[in-house]
Amino acid sequence: MGALAGVVHPTIYKAGTIIEEMLAPVSYRGDSEEISTYRFNKIEMGAYGEESIASNPPQTVWAMLDGTIFNEDALREELKDEGYRCNSDSTAEIIALSYECWGPEFLAKLNGSFSVAIFDTKKHRLLLARDKVGIKPIYWSHHNDTFLFGSELKSILATGLMPQIPAGEGIASYLFFGYIPQDISAIEGVNKLLPGYYLLYDFDKNFIIHPYWSYGSFFLEKNDEDITAITSHLDGLIKDSVAIRKDDEESSCFLGDDIASAVMACYAEKSPHGPSPMGCSTSFEGMKSASPDVADAISEKLGIVNTSSAITSRDILDNLVKITWFLDEPIADPSLLKTWKLATMAREQKISRVFSSVGSDEIFAGDSRYLAYSTKLWKKKPAHPVSKALIRYIAFPITKIFNATLAYHLLWKWHVKHPIIDYLNKNAVFNKRKLERVSPDLANRFDVETFLQKFFRLRAIDDDIAPLLYFSAKTSLPDNALHQYDRLTAANGLELRAPFLDSRIMEYMANIPDAIKIQKKETSVVLKSLLKDVFPEDLLKTPKKELSPDFGALLKDPALHEIFSMLIEGTVVESGYISKRWLKKRVAKAKKGKGSFLQLWAVLSLEVWMRLFVNTPKPHGVVDIPLKDFLEK
C-alpha cells in the first residue's frame, strides 16, 4: 500500500509546504506514518514510507512509487547487466535507475500494480504513470498554471486550489454506466490517468500523454493451439503469477460462486511460497446467490478455512457514507457492499494480503451476459468496398466542411459494431431515453456513440465477443471493479493480489479465439479445463450467477425506504441533476417493492458523494457516520 502526491507551482516564489496537506486525507493508504518528501525549484512531491522516494546516485532522477513491482528481481539483474548498481532494497530506487537507463520506455518492462511519479532534474520534467491494467489510481489537474497530482482525488481537493465543481460529463456518464469511465472524473478540471499510459509535464507547462502498452493489439492475431496446449501454457502462467504475488505474509482468498475464484484459490493454496491462505465469502441476505454454498465446497475441497457472512440493509445504513468517502467517486454497483464486507472480514482475520479473481470475466469470458453475443450474427454485414470508398473519400470530407461533429459521427456509425451500443444501452443504469426523463440537464452531456469513438481498436478486433471483452477491460474493469477493490482493501489495511491481471496472462488470452473461451453456452471453458482433475463436474458446471435483480426485500425495507424518501429534498434534486417528479414516483413505487433498486441506489450514491466532495470544502479525515444522520445534517 501507499499514497503519493505532488504539485508543480507556477513559479518558485509560490512553492511552499503543501505536500503534508495533500497526503493527510489518504493516510490510511500508507504502511507507515512517516512522510518522505522531495522539493526542487518549483516542484514538491511526497509519499508515505521511508523508502517510498529514492534517486539515482547523481540525484538527477527522483522516483516515488505507490504499489508493488512483482518482477523487481529480474529488473535488478537487467540493470546490473547495463552497468547499474542498486544500493538499497528500495523499489523506488529500481524505478529511478530504470528511468535513467531506458527512459519512459522502461514502463513496458514492469509487471505489477503501481502508480509512479518521477522527476528528472536535468530536463525539469515530471513523469506520471499508471500500471497496465489500472489497479492503482492517479489523478491530475492543470489549473491556473498549477499542476497537481495524487493517488486520490481527495489529495487534489485538499489543497483548496481546485474549485469543487461537479463535472457535467462525469456525472452524466456515471448515470449511464454506473461508474465514471476512462480519463473522466467527477470534478471539473480533474482527470484520471488512463491505465497503461504515462504523462510528461515540464516547467514550461507543456505536457503530453502517451500509451506504453496496447492491450488491443493482442486481439489482432489468433492462437491456433488446441484446448490441451492452451491449458498447459496457461497453467504455467498462473503458477508463476501467483508465485510472484505470494510471500511469507498470511493471506486470504475472496471466494464466490464462480469458477475463477476456485482456480485462484487452488493455485494460491498449492503454491510453495508462503503459508496456505484462508477464505472469505459473502452474499446478500435473502438474495438468489450460490456464493456461500459454492465457496464452502471450494474451501472444503482445498482444505481452506472459509469465513462467511451475509450482507444486510444494516450494512448499507452503517457503512455507505464511509465507503463513498474511500471511493472518491460515486459507484452505482451494489456489489461494492460485497467488496467492503470481504475486506472487513479479511482484516478481522488479521492478514495483510488478499487474493481476488477480479478481472476473470473480462479475460476468460466468465460473465453469462456475453453468451447472448457468442454468435456470428452479432456483427453487422461489412459494407461494400465501393460504399466504403464513397463514405471515406467523398461524403465524409464534404460533410466535414459544414459540420465536423456530424461528419465524424457518420464515419463512426459506419465503422462501429452496433451490438456494442445495444449491449451498453441494455445494461445502462439510465440509457439515453431514460436519462432524458430523469435528468434533462445532463442528458445532452453524454452520448454513448460519441464515447465509443475513443476505442478505435474495436473496428479492428474480429470474432464475436472479443470486442466486448476488450471494451470491458478498458472501462468497467479499471473504473468500477478495480476502483472499488483498490480503495476498499486499502481502507482496511490490505494489499490486493489479482493474479489473473498479470499482463502476460491478459496478452495470451487475448489471442485465444471465442470458440475456445465459450462452448455450447458454457463460459470460462479454459479455466474449467484447469480444474477438471481437482473438482467434481457438478461444481465446475455451476454457472456464475449475476447479482439477482430481485431487490424487492431491500426496496420495501422501512429503514431504506426512509432513506430514499430523504433524497427527494436532497442535493441532487436541488442542484437539478435529478428530476424531483421522477424521484417521487420511484420512491412511491419502491415502498410497494416495485421499480428499480439499482436506479435508486445510483441516486443515493450520487447524493452521498455530492455532500462529501462538493458541499464539504477541502475533504480531510474519514467521514464515519450512519447514513440517516448524514442525510439529516
XYZ file of C-alpha atoms in Angstrom:
633
model
C 0.000 0.000 0.000
C 0.994 3.591 -0.351
C -0.025 7.041 -1.494
C 1.752 9.740 -3.439
C 1.034 13.380 -4.241
C 2.742 16.415 -5.678
C 2.476 19.893 -7.119
C 4.347 21.955 -9.683
C 3.804 25.595 -8.743
C 3.562 28.386 -11.348
C 6.781 29.953 -10.043
C 9.418 29.175 -7.452
C 8.078 32.036 -5.349
C 4.792 30.203 -4.796
C 6.433 26.969 -3.687
C 5.577 26.025 -0.135
C 4.790 23.086 2.084
C 1.574 21.761 0.637
C 2.510 18.068 0.488
C 1.570 17.206 4.058
C -1.844 18.763 3.441
C -2.309 16.702 0.265
C -1.339 13.421 1.923
C -3.368 13.894 5.111
C -6.696 12.629 3.639
C -5.061 9.442 2.301
C -3.036 8.471 5.359
C -4.968 5.194 5.516
C -3.176 4.076 2.321
C 0.260 4.372 3.887
C 2.031 1.453 5.548
C 3.952 3.994 7.624
C 3.012 7.264 9.317
C 6.244 8.844 8.131
C 6.061 11.062 5.046
C 9.036 11.258 2.689
C 9.247 14.447 0.635
C 11.299 15.879 -2.209
C 11.493 19.553 -3.189
C 13.329 21.151 -6.079
C 12.785 24.578 -7.577
C 9.010 24.868 -8.006
C 8.105 21.185 -7.587
C 7.330 19.385 -4.355
C 6.184 15.806 -4.026
C 5.821 13.257 -1.267
C 4.681 9.794 -0.262
C 4.158 7.680 2.833
C 7.040 5.453 3.964
C 10.790 5.807 4.481
C 11.699 4.058 1.217
C 8.862 5.442 -0.906
C 11.171 8.027 -2.552
C 14.605 7.261 -3.988
C 17.055 8.625 -6.531
C 19.870 7.531 -8.790
C 23.412 8.104 -7.371
C 23.882 11.546 -9.018
C 20.440 12.533 -7.666
C 19.304 13.707 -11.098
C 16.294 11.363 -11.123
C 13.864 11.088 -8.200
C 11.135 8.453 -8.129
C 8.074 7.728 -5.977
C 6.032 4.538 -6.030
C 2.543 3.590 -4.878
C 2.126 -0.155 -5.244
C 4.213 -3.234 -5.928
C 6.525 -4.328 -8.751
C 6.476 -8.118 -8.913
C 9.427 -8.561 -11.274
C 11.872 -6.293 -9.449
C 14.470 -9.066 -9.042
C 14.597 -9.527 -12.815
C 14.879 -5.761 -13.255
C 17.804 -5.632 -10.813
C 19.645 -8.222 -12.885
C 18.861 -6.412 -16.120
C 20.110 -3.130 -14.655
C 23.253 -4.884 -13.430
C 23.913 -6.091 -16.980
C 23.591 -2.470 -18.125
C 26.185 -1.338 -15.574
C 23.814 -0.013 -12.887
C 24.047 -0.974 -9.235
C 21.212 -0.864 -6.717
C 22.415 0.442 -3.361
C 19.306 -0.473 -1.361
C 16.258 -2.735 -1.266
C 14.018 0.174 -2.256
C 11.760 -0.498 -5.230
C 11.660 3.249 -5.829
C 15.414 3.115 -6.494
C 14.826 0.488 -9.187
C 12.267 2.820 -10.780
C 14.738 5.730 -10.746
C 17.574 3.663 -12.244
C 15.290 2.094 -14.852
C 14.171 5.537 -15.994
C 17.791 6.708 -16.188
C 18.739 3.623 -18.200
C 15.822 3.265 -20.623
C 13.773 6.459 -20.352
C 9.944 6.274 -20.265
C 10.132 3.040 -22.284
C 11.131 1.208 -19.082
C 7.459 1.202 -18.062
C 6.682 -1.590 -20.535
C 9.092 -3.830 -18.579
C 7.174 -3.503 -15.302
C 4.901 -6.282 -14.079
C 2.898 -5.028 -11.148
C 0.169 -2.865 -9.686
C 1.528 0.650 -9.384
C 1.415 4.345 -9.957
C 4.734 6.179 -10.164
C 5.953 9.757 -10.196
C 9.453 10.558 -11.486
C 11.171 13.938 -11.599
C 14.082 14.488 -13.979
C 16.169 17.399 -12.635
C 18.142 17.784 -15.869
C 15.086 18.129 -18.073
C 12.941 19.811 -15.403
C 10.335 17.220 -16.303
C 7.799 15.225 -14.318
C 6.611 11.775 -15.407
C 3.440 10.158 -14.051
C 2.497 6.590 -14.952
C -0.116 4.018 -14.069
C 0.055 0.227 -14.319
C -1.095 -1.527 -17.479
C -4.491 -2.654 -16.195
C -5.412 0.174 -13.826
C -5.167 -1.428 -10.385
C -3.597 1.665 -8.830
C -5.117 5.109 -9.419
C -3.618 8.502 -10.137
C -5.409 11.826 -10.631
C -4.012 15.014 -12.109
C -5.109 18.580 -12.768
C -3.696 21.634 -14.514
C -5.445 24.703 -13.119
C -4.296 28.331 -13.070
C -0.792 27.248 -14.180
C -0.547 24.884 -11.207
C -0.099 21.167 -11.877
C -1.429 18.857 -9.154
C -1.365 15.074 -8.896
C -2.188 12.430 -6.332
C -3.165 8.832 -5.732
C -6.659 10.007 -4.910
C -9.000 12.859 -5.755
C -9.023 13.880 -2.091
C -5.364 14.889 -2.269
C -6.040 17.394 -5.041
C -9.158 18.825 -3.396
C -7.384 19.124 -0.026
C -5.178 21.891 -1.442
C -8.130 24.223 -1.910
C -6.627 25.164 -5.293
C -9.296 23.339 -7.325
C -12.927 24.506 -7.351
C -15.117 21.625 -6.186
C -17.476 21.815 -9.152
C -19.123 18.602 -10.396
C -18.135 17.663 -13.946
C -21.270 17.501 -16.088
C -19.816 14.874 -18.410
C -18.588 12.841 -15.457
C -21.960 12.837 -13.679
C -23.841 12.103 -16.914
C -21.543 9.182 -17.755
C -21.984 7.918 -14.188
C -25.754 7.869 -14.584
C -25.329 5.866 -17.800
C -22.639 3.347 -16.783
C -22.975 3.378 -13.007
C -19.340 4.476 -12.746
C -17.181 7.217 -14.277
C -15.175 5.764 -17.169
C -11.790 6.380 -18.736
C -9.945 9.658 -18.028
C -13.079 11.484 -16.862
C -13.520 12.338 -13.178
C -16.413 13.619 -11.105
C -14.806 17.050 -10.579
C -14.461 19.652 -13.320
C -10.837 20.088 -14.369
C -9.548 16.899 -12.726
C -8.563 13.894 -14.834
C -7.611 10.283 -14.234
C -4.519 8.981 -15.979
C -5.518 6.027 -18.149
C -4.100 2.550 -17.410
C -1.031 1.768 -19.499
C -0.288 5.459 -20.111
C 2.285 7.960 -18.921
C 2.136 11.746 -18.695
C 5.081 14.130 -19.134
C 4.908 17.676 -17.739
C 7.774 20.174 -17.809
C 8.476 23.531 -16.184
C 7.411 25.312 -19.385
C 3.899 23.967 -18.728
C 3.993 21.582 -21.690
C 2.581 18.123 -21.258
C 1.922 15.039 -23.345
C 0.060 11.812 -22.577
C 1.223 8.658 -24.311
C 0.475 4.901 -24.101
C 3.273 2.471 -23.261
C 1.153 -0.697 -23.596
C -1.567 -1.595 -26.090
C -3.897 -4.320 -24.876
C -5.965 -4.107 -28.062
C -3.025 -5.093 -30.258
C -3.012 -8.593 -28.747
C -6.523 -9.294 -30.071
C -5.449 -8.838 -33.679
C -3.822 -12.260 -34.109
C -5.419 -15.514 -33.014
C -3.784 -18.530 -31.396
C -4.420 -21.787 -33.294
C -3.460 -24.120 -30.419
C -5.984 -26.659 -29.136
C -7.513 -26.556 -25.661
C -4.923 -29.007 -24.275
C -1.980 -26.847 -25.335
C -3.726 -23.678 -24.167
C -4.480 -25.197 -20.768
C -0.885 -26.343 -20.339
C 0.543 -22.936 -21.213
C -1.960 -21.088 -19.030
C -1.201 -23.409 -16.113
C 2.420 -22.256 -16.166
C 1.466 -18.591 -16.427
C -0.948 -18.735 -13.484
C 1.506 -20.674 -11.316
C 4.153 -18.029 -11.854
C 1.691 -15.153 -11.458
C 0.587 -16.490 -8.065
C 4.170 -17.279 -7.016
C 5.458 -13.740 -7.571
C 2.464 -12.317 -5.693
C 2.683 -14.649 -2.706
C 5.195 -14.103 0.077
C 5.675 -15.131 3.692
C 2.754 -12.994 4.887
C -0.588 -14.564 5.840
C -3.178 -14.214 3.079
C -6.852 -14.776 2.371
C -8.824 -15.571 -0.797
C -12.056 -13.849 -1.753
C -14.333 -16.759 -2.691
C -17.520 -16.578 -4.748
C -19.850 -18.741 -6.811
C -17.613 -18.528 -9.881
C -15.053 -20.988 -11.165
C -12.449 -18.213 -11.336
C -12.272 -17.876 -7.551
C -11.869 -21.660 -7.325
C -8.937 -21.544 -9.759
C -7.355 -18.641 -7.920
C -7.765 -20.312 -4.507
C -6.461 -23.640 -5.831
C -3.257 -22.124 -7.202
C -2.754 -19.962 -4.094
C -3.151 -22.995 -1.828
C -0.817 -25.197 -3.887
C 1.866 -22.539 -4.268
C 5.058 -23.490 -2.393
C 5.523 -19.861 -1.376
C 4.196 -18.749 1.994
C 1.511 -20.277 4.240
C -1.788 -21.675 2.952
C -4.436 -18.966 2.539
C -7.706 -18.595 4.412
C -11.003 -17.818 2.693
C -13.773 -15.195 2.858
C -17.194 -15.305 1.212
C -20.377 -13.266 1.387
C -23.757 -12.734 -0.261
C -26.787 -10.506 0.134
C -29.197 -11.771 2.782
C -32.266 -13.261 1.133
C -30.863 -12.878 -2.377
C -30.634 -15.607 -5.006
C -26.960 -16.499 -4.898
C -24.967 -19.695 -4.695
C -21.897 -17.930 -3.269
C -21.766 -19.386 0.268
C -22.531 -22.966 -0.839
C -20.029 -22.929 -3.710
C -17.418 -21.123 -1.604
C -17.814 -23.728 1.154
C -17.440 -26.524 -1.400
C -14.286 -24.908 -2.798
C -12.733 -24.333 0.618
C -13.616 -27.842 1.832
C -12.051 -29.454 -1.233
C -8.868 -27.386 -0.873
C -8.666 -27.599 2.912
C -9.074 -23.837 3.333
C -10.795 -22.367 6.393
C -13.595 -20.205 4.974
C -15.404 -17.449 6.862
C -18.831 -16.463 5.549
C -21.135 -13.580 6.436
C -24.320 -12.136 4.908
C -24.899 -8.532 3.848
C -27.987 -6.848 5.302
C -29.617 -3.448 4.974
C -27.789 -2.510 8.176
C -24.503 -2.696 6.252
C -25.840 -0.025 3.898
C -27.123 2.198 6.692
C -23.933 1.964 8.737
C -21.224 1.979 6.068
C -22.302 3.703 2.837
C -21.029 7.160 3.851
C -17.641 5.790 4.861
C -17.430 3.606 1.748
C -18.211 6.564 -0.532
C -15.552 8.660 1.188
C -12.955 5.996 0.468
C -14.113 5.568 -3.143
C -13.604 9.231 -4.147
C -16.277 8.798 -6.841
C -19.881 7.575 -6.897
C -20.315 3.947 -7.993
C -23.827 2.607 -8.629
C -22.827 -1.014 -8.157
C -24.355 -2.695 -5.090
C -21.632 -5.357 -5.252
C -19.270 -2.825 -3.683
C -21.015 -3.798 -0.442
C -19.674 -7.323 -1.025
C -16.193 -5.927 -1.645
C -16.375 -3.941 1.593
C -17.709 -6.906 3.555
C -14.975 -9.211 2.251
C -12.305 -6.637 3.066
C -13.533 -6.155 6.637
C -13.705 -9.922 7.127
C -10.135 -10.313 5.861
C -8.986 -7.553 8.198
C -10.599 -9.391 11.110
C -8.565 -12.458 10.104
C -5.514 -10.283 10.862
C -3.914 -10.791 7.454
C -2.370 -8.250 5.085
C -2.696 -9.884 1.626
C -5.909 -10.755 -0.194
C -6.157 -12.766 -3.401
C -9.032 -11.975 -5.745
C -10.205 -13.375 -9.081
C -11.178 -9.870 -10.218
C -10.726 -9.484 -13.970
C -11.544 -13.097 -14.798
C -14.815 -12.204 -16.551
C -13.070 -9.870 -18.972
C -10.112 -12.169 -19.625
C -11.726 -15.622 -19.705
C -15.278 -14.673 -20.820
C -16.820 -15.658 -17.498
C -19.864 -13.382 -17.480
C -23.118 -15.026 -18.592
C -24.136 -11.775 -20.296
C -21.571 -12.492 -23.003
C -23.464 -15.621 -24.067
C -26.075 -13.578 -25.900
C -23.344 -12.274 -28.202
C -21.499 -15.526 -28.907
C -22.945 -15.829 -32.402
C -21.731 -14.753 -35.807
C -24.933 -12.746 -36.185
C -23.517 -10.247 -33.742
C -21.554 -8.156 -36.230
C -23.224 -6.133 -38.917
C -22.617 -7.090 -42.519
C -19.463 -5.419 -43.924
C -20.022 -2.532 -46.292
C -19.270 -2.987 -49.988
C -15.771 -1.667 -50.911
C -17.306 0.954 -53.241
C -19.628 2.172 -50.469
C -16.696 2.395 -48.061
C -14.720 4.485 -50.546
C -17.665 6.834 -51.166
C -18.144 7.395 -47.440
C -14.468 7.894 -46.596
C -13.309 9.977 -49.569
C -16.430 11.881 -50.690
C -19.255 12.009 -48.131
C -17.001 12.474 -45.101
C -14.811 15.340 -46.478
C -17.836 17.261 -47.816
C -19.830 16.883 -44.589
C -16.795 17.880 -42.528
C -16.680 21.291 -44.272
C -20.129 22.189 -42.959
C -20.373 20.178 -39.741
C -17.268 18.396 -38.422
C -19.115 16.810 -35.495
C -21.735 15.294 -37.783
C -19.049 14.091 -40.195
C -17.144 12.174 -37.530
C -20.399 10.851 -36.117
C -21.385 9.434 -39.520
C -17.914 7.979 -40.028
C -18.086 6.301 -36.646
C -21.561 4.887 -37.288
C -20.218 3.339 -40.479
C -17.371 1.703 -38.562
C -18.979 0.824 -35.233
C -20.242 -2.639 -34.335
C -23.799 -1.711 -33.419
C -24.356 -4.577 -30.947
C -21.854 -2.913 -28.597
C -24.172 0.080 -28.436
C -27.139 -2.243 -27.942
C -25.246 -4.056 -25.185
C -24.388 -0.819 -23.399
C -27.910 0.576 -23.666
C -29.360 -2.679 -22.379
C -27.047 -2.701 -19.353
C -27.109 1.045 -18.647
C -28.420 2.337 -15.334
C -30.135 5.131 -17.269
C -29.914 4.859 -21.047
C -30.381 7.925 -23.262
C -34.171 7.718 -23.281
C -34.429 7.244 -19.513
C -31.849 9.918 -18.791
C -33.906 12.489 -20.691
C -36.711 11.924 -18.157
C -34.545 11.557 -15.079
C -32.043 14.345 -15.726
C -32.918 16.608 -18.671
C -29.976 18.906 -17.853
C -27.456 16.056 -18.128
C -29.000 14.083 -20.991
C -27.014 16.004 -23.600
C -23.727 15.870 -21.690
C -23.025 12.256 -22.583
C -23.570 10.299 -25.802
C -22.582 6.643 -25.905
C -21.820 6.625 -29.643
C -19.506 9.614 -29.276
C -17.886 7.946 -26.264
C -17.138 4.829 -28.315
C -15.022 6.887 -30.689
C -12.271 6.654 -28.065
C -11.945 2.936 -28.780
C -10.582 2.838 -32.302
C -9.317 -0.716 -31.745
C -12.901 -2.000 -31.733
C -13.065 -1.668 -35.501
C -10.079 -3.986 -35.947
C -10.948 -6.696 -33.412
C -12.576 -9.672 -35.078
C -14.575 -12.523 -33.507
C -17.873 -12.355 -31.656
C -17.391 -11.379 -28.023
C -13.762 -10.246 -28.230
C -14.762 -6.582 -28.765
C -16.905 -6.714 -25.624
C -14.097 -8.298 -23.610
C -11.707 -5.601 -24.788
C -14.174 -2.788 -24.104
C -14.966 -4.126 -20.617
C -11.258 -4.455 -19.803
C -10.795 -0.790 -20.719
C -13.835 0.549 -18.833
C -15.766 -1.397 -16.202
C -12.714 -3.370 -15.049
C -10.474 -0.420 -14.061
C -13.188 2.153 -13.371
C -15.651 0.028 -11.418
C -14.234 -3.296 -10.221
C -10.590 -2.357 -9.630
C -11.519 1.106 -8.393
C -13.553 -0.346 -5.541
C -11.178 -3.256 -4.873
C -8.137 -0.981 -4.540
C -9.843 1.634 -2.371
C -11.781 -0.670 -0.082
C -8.964 -3.143 0.537
C -6.548 -0.282 1.249
C -9.105 1.221 3.637
C -8.868 -1.990 5.648
C -5.072 -2.157 5.629
C -4.901 -4.865 2.956
C -2.825 -5.325 -0.178
C -4.730 -6.641 -3.179
C -3.306 -9.507 -5.212
C -5.025 -10.158 -8.558
C -3.108 -12.966 -10.339
C -5.325 -13.016 -13.441
C -4.381 -9.399 -14.168
C -0.776 -10.298 -14.854
C -0.159 -8.720 -18.267
C 1.326 -11.981 -19.573
C -1.965 -13.785 -18.922
C -4.010 -10.968 -20.426
C -1.871 -10.849 -23.565
C -2.006 -14.616 -24.020
C -5.776 -14.905 -23.526
C -6.446 -12.019 -25.918
C -5.057 -14.298 -28.657
C -7.446 -17.145 -27.822
C -10.499 -17.361 -30.141
C -14.016 -17.003 -28.741
C -14.790 -20.558 -29.841
C -12.339 -21.803 -27.199
C -13.452 -19.448 -24.407
C -17.186 -20.158 -24.755
C -18.573 -23.506 -25.899
C -22.187 -24.675 -26.032
C -23.394 -21.809 -23.852
C -20.721 -22.571 -21.262
C -18.491 -19.743 -20.029
C -14.929 -19.844 -18.632
C -14.157 -23.031 -20.576
C -10.389 -22.571 -20.355
C -10.456 -22.023 -16.586
C -12.656 -25.067 -16.050
C -10.227 -27.214 -18.005
C -7.539 -26.320 -15.454
C -9.533 -27.884 -12.605
C -11.131 -30.909 -14.256
C -8.934 -33.223 -12.154
C -9.409 -31.240 -8.934
C -13.130 -30.511 -8.558
C -16.193 -32.650 -9.339
C -18.017 -31.936 -12.589
C -21.171 -30.629 -10.892
C -19.139 -27.888 -9.200
C -17.355 -26.974 -12.421
C -20.693 -26.737 -14.215
C -22.154 -24.348 -11.650
C -22.958 -21.229 -13.677
C -21.752 -17.915 -12.395
C -24.865 -16.122 -11.233
C -25.304 -12.445 -11.827
C -26.415 -10.409 -8.868
C -30.149 -11.113 -8.710
C -32.265 -8.208 -9.957
C -34.917 -9.048 -7.365
C -34.217 -6.402 -4.741
C -37.839 -6.345 -3.606
C -36.942 -7.032 0.013
C -34.495 -4.136 0.134
C -36.910 -1.842 -1.708
C -39.561 -2.494 0.941
C -37.168 -2.277 3.891
C -38.671 0.514 6.075
C -35.300 1.953 7.058
C -34.084 2.086 3.448
C -37.374 3.493 2.229
C -36.971 6.317 4.728
C -33.529 6.976 3.253
C -34.881 7.010 -0.311
C -37.620 9.443 0.749
C -34.997 11.825 2.127
C -33.443 12.088 -1.342
C -36.473 13.995 -2.653
C -35.303 17.116 -0.808
C -31.636 16.345 -1.266
C -28.682 17.956 -3.003
C -29.020 16.101 -6.318
C -32.586 17.335 -6.734
C -31.798 20.850 -5.551
C -28.846 21.021 -7.967
C -31.054 19.972 -10.881
C -29.238 16.708 -11.559
C -32.269 14.522 -10.807
C -35.913 15.317 -11.572
C -37.919 15.700 -8.371
C -41.059 14.499 -10.131
C -39.359 11.343 -11.363
C -37.793 10.620 -7.975
C -41.106 10.989 -6.119
C -42.703 8.396 -8.390
C -39.816 5.958 -7.990
C -39.783 6.270 -4.205
C -43.533 5.632 -4.097
C -43.063 2.509 -6.228
C -40.212 1.343 -4.029
C -42.464 1.380 -0.985
C -44.513 -1.317 -2.725
C -41.409 -3.285 -3.609
C -41.598 -2.269 -7.254
C -39.275 -0.403 -9.590
C -35.512 -0.424 -9.987
C -33.408 -0.697 -6.861
C -30.312 -0.053 -8.963
C -31.604 3.338 -10.129
C -32.455 4.466 -6.597
C -29.090 3.164 -5.434
C -27.411 5.263 -8.148
C -29.208 8.399 -6.955
C -28.391 7.622 -3.315
C -24.704 7.083 -4.073
C -24.581 10.342 -6.036
C -26.286 12.202 -3.175
C -23.763 10.959 -0.630
C -20.857 11.758 -2.947
C -22.136 15.297 -3.639
C -22.368 16.064 0.062
C -18.891 14.683 0.757
C -16.946 16.109 -2.182
C -18.893 19.152 -3.385
C -20.723 20.550 -0.368
C -17.801 19.916 2.007
C -14.745 22.100 1.310
C -11.282 20.515 1.350
C -12.120 16.933 2.467
C -9.749 15.642 5.130
C -10.329 12.795 7.596
C -12.548 9.736 7.168
C -16.259 10.525 7.467
C -17.715 7.672 9.514
C -21.341 8.433 10.311
C -24.606 6.484 9.880
C -26.356 7.226 6.599
C -29.530 8.668 8.117
C -27.617 11.029 10.411
C -25.501 12.138 7.462
C -28.511 12.952 5.268
C -30.215 14.817 8.112
C -27.260 17.191 8.549
